[in-house]
Amino acid sequence: MLMGEQSAQSGSDRQSRPSGQPSLGMLAFLAYRQTEMRSMAAVEAAGYTITLSQARLFERVSPEGSRLTELAESAQLTKQSAAYLVDELITGGFLRRSPDPEDGRAKLITITDRGYEVIAVARRSEAEVEDEWRSHLGDGSFDTLRRLLAELSEVTDPFR
Amino acid sequence: MLMGEQSAQSGSDRQSRPSGQPSLGMLAFLAYRQTEMRSMAAVEAAGYTITLSQARLFERVSPEGSRLTELAESAQLTKQSAAYLVDELITGGFLRRSPDPEDGRAKLITITDRGYEVIAVARRSEAEVEDEWRSHLGDGSFDTLRRLLAELSEVTDPFR
DNA sequence: TATAATAGTCAGACTATCTGACTACTATTG
DNA sequence: CAATAGTAGTCAGATAGTCTGACTATTATA
């Protein structure tokens, strides 16, 4: 990464970026980290035990079921690492693994009812954060931001 | 996090978010991840050996020097973890540690010339990515995006 | 000057991640 | 349709990175 958090730090004496502008990457990171932290805190407060690594994998599981290889790619992990996290999420009761009817080699990883409970909690927390952002920016700017980030995702999302 | 990457995935049959909108957090993540990956690749291609964890710590070192505790807080790590990464970055020649003249307990962690070389490589890569984004969005939208993300950082940046 | 607070280190455990080698099944092709 | 290549996942072992708890040294406070 190395994108000059300094400029996003204390603000005063911390300037290594000549332009004085923190990079867009860092600004994006700050937004991302806030939603992630708030979601994790909400999920924990609701009594679910799940680590950040598990959550980052979990959120990539499709409602229709995902294959391990798919998850590993989208989370940018090896299959082995993904399998390790999936095992833990199964132990936690958030996921299940069943044979994939369409391919004898594959297994479908799906979300349990308990898993959906966690998703609901996270979604509520997300919505809360987005509401705060909307209040800060104003409706028009908030919608513009969403639209521009969505448009940007055409080039930043590796899965499209 | 748990913010519904699904909607940012294949696009077609992968929809768990009723609204059909990927969360802002996920959109921000995609942008952030792209700059991070490109910077890391550029730094590696330039012949420097540095891991992602090291980079995430390294970028938080201020040009004026930082203290370990400061770095640990901003990277959201324990002092022990931060110290471990700093040690590796010192071994790699990117940082140095010297006594802090202002506080006998503290040590100042500063960037070496070699460290600045790495920063320069990363900065160039960042600028490259931002140029691509500008081409995709157009000048006006790009500037708006930067402005809105900067404004948003007033509420997402924990260090201000 | 005692006491509390702060900056950092040491030791040990555990989580998350990797590489390499493997099994089982599916797809291709001659 | 048998041999071969490719794909999905697992097993075993190593390593990086992170944590908790206990500690030393120094500074600030009562």
mmCIF file of C-alpha atoms (C1' of nucleotides) in Angstrom:
data_model
loop_
_atom_site.group_PDB
_atom_site.id
_atom_site.type_symbol
_atom_site.label_atom_id
_atom_site.label_comp_id
_atom_site.label_asym_id
_atom_site.label_seq_id
_atom_site.Cartn_x
_atom_site.Cartn_y
_atom_site.Cartn_z
ATOM 1 C CA MET A 1 0.000 0.000 0.000
ATOM 2 C CA LEU A 2 2.360 2.729 1.084
ATOM 3 C CA MET A 3 0.075 5.546 0.225
ATOM 4 C CA GLY A 4 0.905 8.220 2.650
ATOM 5 C CA GLU A 5 -1.292 7.756 5.665
ATOM 6 C CA GLN A 6 0.786 10.540 7.151
ATOM 7 C CA SER A 7 -1.292 13.145 5.463
ATOM 8 C CA ALA A 8 -4.362 11.537 6.937
ATOM 9 C CA GLN A 9 -2.875 11.480 10.405
ATOM 10 C CA SER A 10 -2.541 14.299 12.849
ATOM 11 C CA GLY A 11 -2.848 16.844 10.108
ATOM 12 C CA SER A 12 -0.419 19.402 11.440
ATOM 13 C CA ASP A 13 3.229 18.437 11.263
ATOM 14 C CA ARG A 14 2.724 15.216 9.343
ATOM 15 C CA GLN A 15 3.203 15.988 5.713
ATOM 16 C CA SER A 16 5.283 13.859 3.402
ATOM 17 C CA ARG A 17 3.016 14.174 0.361
ATOM 18 C CA PRO A 18 4.111 17.399 -1.290
ATOM 19 C CA SER A 19 0.671 18.169 -2.644
ATOM 20 C CA GLY A 20 -0.740 17.923 0.849
ATOM 21 C CA GLN A 21 -3.401 15.584 -0.468
ATOM 22 C CA PRO A 22 -3.799 12.172 1.019
ATOM 23 C CA SER A 23 -4.053 9.628 -1.748
ATOM 24 C CA LEU A 24 -7.438 8.447 -2.896
ATOM 25 C CA GLY A 25 -6.396 4.952 -1.919
ATOM 26 C CA MET A 26 -5.840 6.039 1.659
ATOM 27 C CA LEU A 27 -9.110 7.958 1.762
ATOM 28 C CA ALA A 28 -10.891 4.885 0.478
ATOM 29 C CA PHE A 29 -9.144 2.806 3.098
ATOM 30 C CA LEU A 30 -10.356 5.042 5.911
ATOM 31 C CA ALA A 31 -13.956 4.685 4.775
ATOM 32 C CA TYR A 32 -13.610 0.955 4.332
ATOM 33 C CA ARG A 33 -11.982 0.471 7.703
ATOM 34 C CA GLN A 34 -14.722 2.368 9.468
ATOM 35 C CA THR A 35 -17.508 0.190 8.111
ATOM 36 C CA GLU A 36 -15.501 -2.933 8.797
ATOM 37 C CA MET A 37 -14.727 -1.996 12.376
ATOM 38 C CA ARG A 38 -18.272 -0.960 13.126
ATOM 39 C CA SER A 39 -19.703 -4.143 11.651
ATOM 40 C CA MET A 40 -17.296 -6.302 13.579
ATOM 41 C CA ALA A 41 -18.106 -4.461 16.799
ATOM 42 C CA ALA A 42 -21.843 -4.821 16.190
ATOM 43 C CA VAL A 43 -21.533 -8.524 15.465
ATOM 44 C CA GLU A 44 -19.458 -9.050 18.567
ATOM 45 C CA ALA A 45 -21.878 -7.001 20.668
ATOM 46 C CA ALA A 46 -24.686 -9.208 19.393
ATOM 47 C CA GLY A 47 -22.872 -12.166 20.902
ATOM 48 C CA TYR A 48 -21.347 -13.810 17.841
ATOM 49 C CA THR A 49 -17.731 -14.867 17.910
ATOM 50 C CA ILE A 50 -16.066 -14.291 14.586
ATOM 51 C CA THR A 51 -12.630 -13.022 13.682
ATOM 52 C CA LEU A 52 -11.821 -10.420 11.070
ATOM 53 C CA SER A 53 -10.243 -12.982 8.767
ATOM 54 C CA GLN A 54 -13.266 -15.220 9.065
ATOM 55 C CA ALA A 55 -15.591 -12.283 8.374
ATOM 56 C CA ARG A 56 -13.657 -11.274 5.275
ATOM 57 C CA LEU A 57 -14.117 -14.752 3.904
ATOM 58 C CA PHE A 58 -17.678 -15.142 5.119
ATOM 59 C CA GLU A 59 -18.945 -12.035 3.372
ATOM 60 C CA ARG A 60 -17.896 -13.528 0.063
ATOM 61 C CA VAL A 61 -20.140 -16.539 0.347
ATOM 62 C CA SER A 62 -23.006 -16.215 -2.085
ATOM 63 C CA PRO A 63 -26.575 -16.934 -0.977
ATOM 64 C CA GLU A 64 -26.687 -19.569 -3.719
ATOM 65 C CA GLY A 65 -23.620 -21.235 -2.271
ATOM 66 C CA SER A 66 -19.998 -20.794 -3.233
ATOM 67 C CA ARG A 67 -17.172 -23.123 -4.028
ATOM 68 C CA LEU A 68 -13.957 -22.995 -2.103
ATOM 69 C CA THR A 69 -11.853 -22.041 -5.095
ATOM 70 C CA GLU A 70 -14.222 -19.195 -5.858
ATOM 71 C CA LEU A 71 -13.983 -17.863 -2.320
ATOM 72 C CA ALA A 72 -10.224 -18.189 -2.283
ATOM 73 C CA GLU A 73 -9.907 -16.207 -5.490
ATOM 74 C CA SER A 74 -12.220 -13.429 -4.484
ATOM 75 C CA ALA A 75 -10.598 -13.060 -1.080
ATOM 76 C CA GLN A 76 -7.161 -13.452 -2.649
ATOM 77 C CA LEU A 77 -6.116 -16.368 -0.525
ATOM 78 C CA THR A 78 -4.834 -19.831 -1.311
ATOM 79 C CA LYS A 79 -7.402 -22.608 -1.318
ATOM 80 C CA GLN A 80 -5.772 -23.971 1.790
ATOM 81 C CA SER A 81 -6.154 -20.753 3.730
ATOM 82 C CA ALA A 82 -9.738 -20.370 2.572
ATOM 83 C CA ALA A 83 -10.471 -23.968 3.600
ATOM 84 C CA TYR A 84 -9.043 -23.286 7.032
ATOM 85 C CA LEU A 85 -11.320 -20.275 7.542
ATOM 86 C CA VAL A 86 -14.342 -22.099 6.128
ATOM 87 C CA ASP A 87 -13.732 -24.923 8.609
ATOM 88 C CA GLU A 88 -13.749 -22.441 11.447
ATOM 89 C CA LEU A 89 -16.906 -20.763 10.182
ATOM 90 C CA ILE A 90 -18.563 -24.174 9.968
ATOM 91 C CA THR A 91 -17.500 -24.917 13.530
ATOM 92 C CA GLY A 92 -19.000 -21.592 14.531
ATOM 93 C CA GLY A 93 -22.246 -22.637 12.869
ATOM 94 C CA PHE A 94 -22.275 -19.874 10.267
ATOM 95 C CA LEU A 95 -21.662 -22.009 7.189
ATOM 96 C CA ARG A 96 -22.224 -25.561 6.029
ATOM 97 C CA ARG A 97 -20.551 -27.655 3.372
ATOM 98 C CA SER A 98 -22.440 -30.028 1.107
ATOM 99 C CA PRO A 99 -21.605 -31.877 -2.113
ATOM 100 C CA ASP A 100 -22.164 -29.840 -5.241
ATOM 101 C CA PRO A 101 -24.798 -31.660 -7.325
ATOM 102 C CA GLU A 102 -23.359 -30.230 -10.500
ATOM 103 C CA ASP A 103 -19.784 -31.343 -10.017
ATOM 104 C CA GLY A 104 -18.657 -34.402 -8.102
ATOM 105 C CA ARG A 105 -15.298 -32.849 -7.277
ATOM 106 C CA ALA A 106 -16.768 -29.735 -5.750
ATOM 107 C CA LYS A 107 -18.557 -28.882 -2.537
ATOM 108 C CA LEU A 108 -21.019 -26.080 -2.056
ATOM 109 C CA ILE A 109 -20.466 -23.799 0.882
ATOM 110 C CA THR A 110 -23.728 -22.225 2.013
ATOM 111 C CA ILE A 111 -24.900 -19.898 4.759
ATOM 112 C CA THR A 112 -26.826 -21.275 7.723
ATOM 113 C CA ASP A 113 -29.701 -19.527 9.509
ATOM 114 C CA ARG A 114 -27.254 -18.513 12.162
ATOM 115 C CA GLY A 115 -25.018 -17.124 9.426
ATOM 116 C CA TYR A 116 -27.882 -15.021 8.134
ATOM 117 C CA GLU A 117 -28.441 -13.660 11.631
ATOM 118 C CA VAL A 118 -24.893 -12.372 11.590
ATOM 119 C CA ILE A 119 -25.369 -10.861 8.158
ATOM 120 C CA ALA A 120 -28.479 -9.056 9.369
ATOM 121 C CA VAL A 121 -26.574 -7.547 12.265
ATOM 122 C CA ALA A 122 -23.757 -6.459 9.972
ATOM 123 C CA ARG A 123 -26.178 -4.982 7.454
ATOM 124 C CA ARG A 124 -27.868 -2.919 10.126
ATOM 125 C CA SER A 125 -24.529 -1.604 11.300
ATOM 126 C CA GLU A 126 -23.537 -0.786 7.732
ATOM 127 C CA ALA A 127 -26.756 1.095 7.170
ATOM 128 C CA GLU A 128 -26.136 3.020 10.368
ATOM 129 C CA VAL A 129 -22.675 4.071 9.227
ATOM 130 C CA GLU A 130 -23.955 5.048 5.805
ATOM 131 C CA ASP A 131 -26.630 7.169 7.439
ATOM 132 C CA GLU A 132 -23.954 8.967 9.410
ATOM 133 C CA TRP A 133 -22.035 9.592 6.229
ATOM 134 C CA ARG A 134 -25.172 10.869 4.558
ATOM 135 C CA SER A 135 -25.732 13.285 7.409
ATOM 136 C CA HIS A 136 -22.182 14.516 7.153
ATOM 137 C CA LEU A 137 -22.114 14.996 3.400
ATOM 138 C CA GLY A 138 -25.737 15.839 2.698
ATOM 139 C CA ASP A 139 -28.076 13.810 0.529
ATOM 140 C CA GLY A 140 -26.893 15.075 -2.831
ATOM 141 C CA SER A 141 -23.194 14.611 -2.170
ATOM 142 C CA PHE A 142 -23.771 11.234 -0.575
ATOM 143 C CA ASP A 143 -25.604 9.956 -3.617
ATOM 144 C CA THR A 144 -22.925 11.383 -5.884
ATOM 145 C CA LEU A 145 -20.251 9.655 -3.863
ATOM 146 C CA ARG A 146 -22.053 6.344 -4.148
ATOM 147 C CA ARG A 147 -22.527 6.798 -7.862
ATOM 148 C CA LEU A 148 -18.888 7.707 -8.472
ATOM 149 C CA LEU A 149 -17.551 4.856 -6.368
ATOM 150 C CA ALA A 150 -19.855 2.459 -8.200
ATOM 151 C CA GLU A 151 -18.606 3.795 -11.503
ATOM 152 C CA LEU A 152 -15.050 3.489 -10.291
ATOM 153 C CA SER A 153 -15.664 -0.122 -9.329
ATOM 154 C CA GLU A 154 -15.895 -0.853 -13.036
ATOM 155 C CA VAL A 155 -12.123 -0.568 -13.026
ATOM 156 C CA THR A 156 -11.311 -1.542 -9.443
ATOM 157 C CA ASP A 157 -13.414 -4.684 -9.111
ATOM 158 C CA PRO A 158 -11.408 -7.646 -10.393
ATOM 159 C CA PHE A 159 -14.577 -9.756 -10.690
ATOM 160 C CA ARG A 160 -16.432 -8.013 -13.453
ATOM 161 C CA MET B 1 -16.631 -6.114 7.534
ATOM 162 C CA LEU B 2 -19.306 -8.341 6.144
ATOM 163 C CA MET B 3 -20.558 -5.823 3.711
ATOM 164 C CA GLY B 4 -21.845 -7.796 0.852
ATOM 165 C CA GLU B 5 -19.061 -8.342 -1.616
ATOM 166 C CA GLN B 6 -21.525 -10.586 -3.425
ATOM 167 C CA SER B 7 -23.042 -7.650 -5.172
ATOM 168 C CA ALA B 8 -19.618 -6.626 -6.287
ATOM 169 C CA GLN B 9 -18.871 -10.086 -7.619
ATOM 170 C CA SER B 10 -20.089 -11.680 -10.790
ATOM 171 C CA GLY B 11 -22.950 -9.267 -11.046
ATOM 172 C CA SER B 12 -25.515 -11.621 -12.462
ATOM 173 C CA ASP B 13 -26.815 -14.279 -10.071
ATOM 174 C CA ARG B 14 -25.017 -13.045 -6.988
ATOM 175 C CA GLN B 15 -27.415 -10.795 -5.171
ATOM 176 C CA SER B 16 -27.925 -10.931 -1.418
ATOM 177 C CA ARG B 17 -28.292 -7.196 -0.905
ATOM 178 C CA PRO B 18 -31.941 -6.506 -1.626
ATOM 179 C CA SER B 19 -31.288 -3.024 -2.934
ATOM 180 C CA GLY B 20 -28.850 -4.456 -5.431
ATOM 181 C CA GLN B 21 -26.325 -1.883 -4.326
ATOM 182 C CA PRO B 22 -22.953 -2.962 -3.043
ATOM 183 C CA SER B 23 -22.221 -1.152 0.183
ATOM 184 C CA LEU B 24 -20.102 1.948 0.120
ATOM 185 C CA GLY B 25 -17.672 0.179 2.397
ATOM 186 C CA MET B 26 -17.135 -2.554 -0.155
ATOM 187 C CA LEU B 27 -16.778 -0.068 -2.992
ATOM 188 C CA ALA B 28 -14.203 1.803 -0.956
ATOM 189 C CA PHE B 29 -12.422 -1.449 -0.261
ATOM 190 C CA LEU B 30 -12.137 -2.273 -3.945
ATOM 191 C CA ALA B 31 -10.514 1.075 -4.662
ATOM 192 C CA TYR B 32 -8.193 0.764 -1.703
ATOM 193 C CA ARG B 33 -7.164 -2.758 -2.601
ATOM 194 C CA GLN B 34 -6.291 -1.785 -6.127
ATOM 195 C CA THR B 35 -3.881 0.947 -5.092
ATOM 196 C CA GLU B 36 -2.358 -1.286 -2.468
ATOM 197 C CA MET B 37 -1.809 -4.179 -4.825
ATOM 198 C CA ARG B 38 -0.375 -2.010 -7.539
ATOM 199 C CA SER B 39 2.006 -0.271 -5.142
ATOM 200 C CA MET B 40 3.183 -3.552 -3.728
ATOM 201 C CA ALA B 41 3.748 -4.944 -7.213
ATOM 202 C CA ALA B 42 5.666 -1.833 -8.272
ATOM 203 C CA VAL B 43 7.867 -1.949 -5.182
ATOM 204 C CA GLU B 44 8.595 -5.611 -5.723
ATOM 205 C CA ALA B 45 9.303 -5.053 -9.412
ATOM 206 C CA ALA B 46 11.785 -2.354 -8.402
ATOM 207 C CA GLY B 47 13.666 -5.013 -6.459
ATOM 208 C CA TYR B 48 12.696 -4.222 -2.889
ATOM 209 C CA THR B 49 11.614 -7.033 -0.606
ATOM 210 C CA ILE B 50 8.815 -5.947 1.656
ATOM 211 C CA THR B 51 5.699 -7.729 2.823
ATOM 212 C CA LEU B 52 2.209 -6.293 2.947
ATOM 213 C CA SER B 53 2.199 -6.174 6.744
ATOM 214 C CA GLN B 54 5.522 -4.395 6.753
ATOM 215 C CA ALA B 55 4.282 -1.926 4.140
ATOM 216 C CA ARG B 56 1.156 -1.154 6.101
ATOM 217 C CA LEU B 57 3.288 -0.264 9.081
ATOM 218 C CA PHE B 58 5.975 1.483 7.051
ATOM 219 C CA GLU B 59 3.599 3.920 5.402
ATOM 220 C CA ARG B 60 2.622 5.209 8.807
ATOM 221 C CA VAL B 61 6.120 6.348 9.709
ATOM 222 C CA SER B 62 6.257 10.113 9.652
ATOM 223 C CA PRO B 63 9.155 11.918 7.916
ATOM 224 C CA GLU B 64 9.858 13.574 11.275
ATOM 225 C CA GLY B 65 10.117 10.173 12.915
ATOM 226 C CA SER B 66 7.482 8.219 14.760
ATOM 227 C CA ARG B 67 7.318 6.424 18.054
ATOM 228 C CA LEU B 68 6.439 2.785 18.255
ATOM 229 C CA THR B 69 3.290 3.376 20.276
ATOM 230 C CA GLU B 70 2.115 5.918 17.736
ATOM 231 C CA LEU B 71 2.647 3.496 14.873
ATOM 232 C CA ALA B 72 0.933 0.688 16.725
ATOM 233 C CA GLU B 73 -2.125 2.832 17.372
ATOM 234 C CA SER B 74 -2.456 4.132 13.869
ATOM 235 C CA ALA B 75 -2.027 0.683 12.357
ATOM 236 C CA GLN B 76 -4.250 -0.822 15.042
ATOM 237 C CA LEU B 77 -1.725 -3.316 16.268
ATOM 238 C CA THR B 78 -0.250 -4.085 19.649
ATOM 239 C CA LYS B 79 3.102 -2.507 20.416
ATOM 240 C CA GLN B 80 4.630 -5.970 20.249
ATOM 241 C CA SER B 81 3.376 -6.623 16.740
ATOM 242 C CA ALA B 82 4.461 -3.188 15.605
ATOM 243 C CA ALA B 83 7.904 -3.719 17.132
ATOM 244 C CA TYR B 84 8.237 -7.002 15.287
ATOM 245 C CA LEU B 85 7.485 -5.354 11.946
ATOM 246 C CA VAL B 86 9.727 -2.398 12.689
ATOM 247 C CA ASP B 87 12.582 -4.794 13.439
ATOM 248 C CA GLU B 88 12.100 -6.419 10.068
ATOM 249 C CA LEU B 89 11.945 -3.073 8.294
ATOM 250 C CA ILE B 90 15.170 -2.074 10.023
ATOM 251 C CA THR B 91 16.787 -5.315 8.914
ATOM 252 C CA GLY B 92 15.608 -4.532 5.391
ATOM 253 C CA GLY B 93 17.305 -1.138 5.641
ATOM 254 C CA PHE B 94 14.132 0.916 5.255
ATOM 255 C CA LEU B 95 13.957 2.289 8.791
ATOM 256 C CA ARG B 96 16.291 3.108 11.632
ATOM 257 C CA ARG B 97 15.745 3.439 15.342
ATOM 258 C CA SER B 98 17.427 6.103 17.463
ATOM 259 C CA PRO B 99 16.864 7.455 20.959
ATOM 260 C CA ASP B 100 14.244 10.179 21.130
ATOM 261 C CA PRO B 101 16.017 13.317 22.381
ATOM 262 C CA GLU B 102 12.789 14.564 23.911
ATOM 263 C CA ASP B 103 11.936 11.498 25.965
ATOM 264 C CA GLY B 104 14.413 9.068 27.435
ATOM 265 C CA ARG B 105 11.902 6.221 27.383
ATOM 266 C CA ALA B 106 11.109 6.590 23.724
ATOM 267 C CA LYS B 107 12.890 5.814 20.498
ATOM 268 C CA LEU B 108 12.378 7.601 17.227
ATOM 269 C CA ILE B 109 11.775 5.465 14.200
ATOM 270 C CA THR B 110 12.841 7.259 11.046
ATOM 271 C CA ILE B 111 13.000 6.526 7.339
ATOM 272 C CA THR B 112 16.348 5.799 5.694
ATOM 273 C CA ASP B 113 17.373 6.893 2.205
ATOM 274 C CA ARG B 114 16.572 3.412 1.030
ATOM 275 C CA GLY B 115 13.166 3.776 2.668
ATOM 276 C CA TYR B 116 12.552 6.963 0.722
ATOM 277 C CA GLU B 117 13.433 5.162 -2.494
ATOM 278 C CA VAL B 118 10.625 2.719 -1.784
ATOM 279 C CA ILE B 119 8.228 5.544 -1.032
ATOM 280 C CA ALA B 120 9.088 7.187 -4.330
ATOM 281 C CA VAL B 121 8.332 3.987 -6.215
ATOM 282 C CA ALA B 122 5.034 3.584 -4.395
ATOM 283 C CA ARG B 123 4.080 7.211 -5.024
ATOM 284 C CA ARG B 124 4.691 6.841 -8.725
ATOM 285 C CA SER B 125 2.532 3.742 -8.827
ATOM 286 C CA GLU B 126 -0.223 5.497 -6.896
ATOM 287 C CA ALA B 127 -0.154 8.417 -9.301
ATOM 288 C CA GLU B 128 -0.403 5.979 -12.179
ATOM 289 C CA VAL B 129 -3.489 4.328 -10.709
ATOM 290 C CA GLU B 130 -5.087 7.676 -9.987
ATOM 291 C CA ASP B 131 -4.480 8.713 -13.572
ATOM 292 C CA GLU B 132 -6.275 5.592 -14.743
ATOM 293 C CA TRP B 133 -9.171 6.430 -12.487
ATOM 294 C CA ARG B 134 -9.233 9.959 -13.806
ATOM 295 C CA SER B 135 -9.391 8.657 -17.357
ATOM 296 C CA HIS B 136 -12.250 6.371 -16.454
ATOM 297 C CA LEU B 137 -14.325 8.931 -14.591
ATOM 298 C CA GLY B 138 -13.373 12.112 -16.400
ATOM 299 C CA ASP B 139 -11.665 15.103 -14.818
ATOM 300 C CA GLY B 140 -14.734 16.645 -13.215
ATOM 301 C CA SER B 141 -16.010 13.463 -11.615
ATOM 302 C CA PHE B 142 -12.551 12.471 -10.490
ATOM 303 C CA ASP B 143 -12.043 15.750 -8.702
ATOM 304 C CA THR B 144 -15.502 15.498 -7.165
ATOM 305 C CA LEU B 145 -14.722 12.002 -5.929
ATOM 306 C CA ARG B 146 -11.511 13.192 -4.327
ATOM 307 C CA ARG B 147 -13.275 16.120 -2.723
ATOM 308 C CA LEU B 148 -16.102 13.986 -1.340
ATOM 309 C CA LEU B 149 -13.792 11.298 -0.004
ATOM 310 C CA ALA B 150 -11.683 13.998 1.634
ATOM 311 C CA GLU B 151 -14.779 15.473 3.191
ATOM 312 C CA LEU B 152 -15.872 12.040 4.315
ATOM 313 C CA SER B 153 -12.506 11.479 5.941
ATOM 314 C CA GLU B 154 -13.511 14.120 8.468
ATOM 315 C CA VAL B 155 -15.683 11.410 9.985
ATOM 316 C CA THR B 156 -13.791 8.268 8.958
ATOM 317 C CA ASP B 157 -10.265 9.246 9.961
ATOM 318 C CA PRO B 158 -9.736 8.328 13.602
ATOM 319 C CA PHE B 159 -6.686 10.611 13.820
ATOM 320 C CA ARG B 160 -8.210 14.002 13.407
ATOM 321 C "C1'" DT C 1 10.438 11.188 47.158
ATOM 322 C "C1'" DA C 2 6.899 7.766 46.481
ATOM 323 C "C1'" DT C 3 3.499 6.596 43.183
ATOM 324 C "C1'" DA C 4 1.432 6.404 38.918
ATOM 325 C "C1'" DA C 5 1.759 6.639 34.087
ATOM 326 C "C1'" DT C 6 4.148 5.959 29.693
ATOM 327 C "C1'" DA C 7 7.560 3.801 26.162
ATOM 328 C "C1'" DG C 8 9.298 -0.032 24.972
ATOM 329 C "C1'" DT C 9 11.060 -5.151 25.363
ATOM 330 C "C1'" DC C 10 11.010 -10.204 26.383
ATOM 331 C "C1'" DA C 11 8.899 -14.733 26.332
ATOM 332 C "C1'" DG C 12 5.597 -17.762 24.824
ATOM 333 C "C1'" DA C 13 1.318 -19.022 22.564
ATOM 334 C "C1'" DC C 14 -1.733 -19.098 18.860
ATOM 335 C "C1'" DT C 15 -3.976 -17.514 14.224
ATOM 336 C "C1'" DA C 16 -3.662 -17.057 9.639
ATOM 337 C "C1'" DT C 17 -1.199 -17.765 5.872
ATOM 338 C "C1'" DC C 18 1.838 -20.097 2.622
ATOM 339 C "C1'" DT C 19 4.164 -24.099 -0.496
ATOM 340 C "C1'" DG C 20 4.257 -28.609 -2.035
ATOM 341 C "C1'" DA C 21 2.369 -33.002 -2.618
ATOM 342 C "C1'" DC C 22 -1.587 -35.573 -2.909
ATOM 343 C "C1'" DT C 23 -6.696 -37.759 -4.077
ATOM 344 C "C1'" DA C 24 -10.922 -37.630 -6.557
ATOM 345 C "C1'" DC C 25 -13.461 -36.391 -10.197
ATOM 346 C "C1'" DT C 26 -14.381 -34.254 -14.944
ATOM 347 C "C1'" DA C 27 -13.242 -32.905 -19.630
ATOM 348 C "C1'" DT C 28 -10.653 -33.683 -23.809
ATOM 349 C "C1'" DT C 29 -8.801 -36.079 -27.402
ATOM 350 C "C1'" DG C 30 -6.865 -39.434 -30.451
ATOM 351 C "C1'" DC D 1 -13.469 -45.388 -24.871
ATOM 352 C "C1'" DA D 2 -8.980 -45.361 -22.754
ATOM 353 C "C1'" DA D 3 -5.280 -42.237 -21.824
ATOM 354 C "C1'" DT D 4 -4.221 -37.693 -20.547
ATOM 355 C "C1'" DA D 5 -4.816 -33.245 -18.901
ATOM 356 C "C1'" DG D 6 -7.279 -30.138 -16.080
ATOM 357 C "C1'" DT D 7 -10.005 -28.795 -11.953
ATOM 358 C "C1'" DA D 8 -11.822 -29.084 -6.895
ATOM 359 C "C1'" DG D 9 -10.452 -29.915 -2.792
ATOM 360 C "C1'" DT D 10 -7.447 -31.993 1.185
ATOM 361 C "C1'" DC D 11 -3.266 -33.224 3.954
ATOM 362 C "C1'" DA D 12 1.131 -32.114 6.050
ATOM 363 C "C1'" DG D 13 4.426 -29.044 7.475
ATOM 364 C "C1'" DA D 14 6.558 -24.475 7.705
ATOM 365 C "C1'" DT D 15 6.467 -19.533 8.544
ATOM 366 C "C1'" DA D 16 4.763 -14.828 9.317
ATOM 367 C "C1'" DG D 17 2.309 -12.060 11.977
ATOM 368 C "C1'" DT D 18 -0.359 -11.207 15.811
ATOM 369 C "C1'" DC D 19 -1.755 -11.593 20.583
ATOM 370 C "C1'" DT D 20 -1.494 -11.659 26.094
ATOM 371 C "C1'" DG D 21 1.057 -11.169 30.092
ATOM 372 C "C1'" DA D 22 4.977 -9.858 32.607
ATOM 373 C "C1'" DC D 23 8.785 -7.021 32.787
ATOM 374 C "C1'" DT D 24 12.484 -2.671 32.720
ATOM 375 C "C1'" DA D 25 13.436 2.089 32.191
ATOM 376 C "C1'" DT D 26 12.091 6.598 32.241
ATOM 377 C "C1'" DT D 27 9.027 10.555 33.105
ATOM 378 C "C1'" DA D 28 5.239 13.001 35.384
ATOM 379 C "C1'" DT D 29 2.535 13.855 39.489
ATOM 380 C "C1'" DA D 30 1.054 14.179 44.316
#
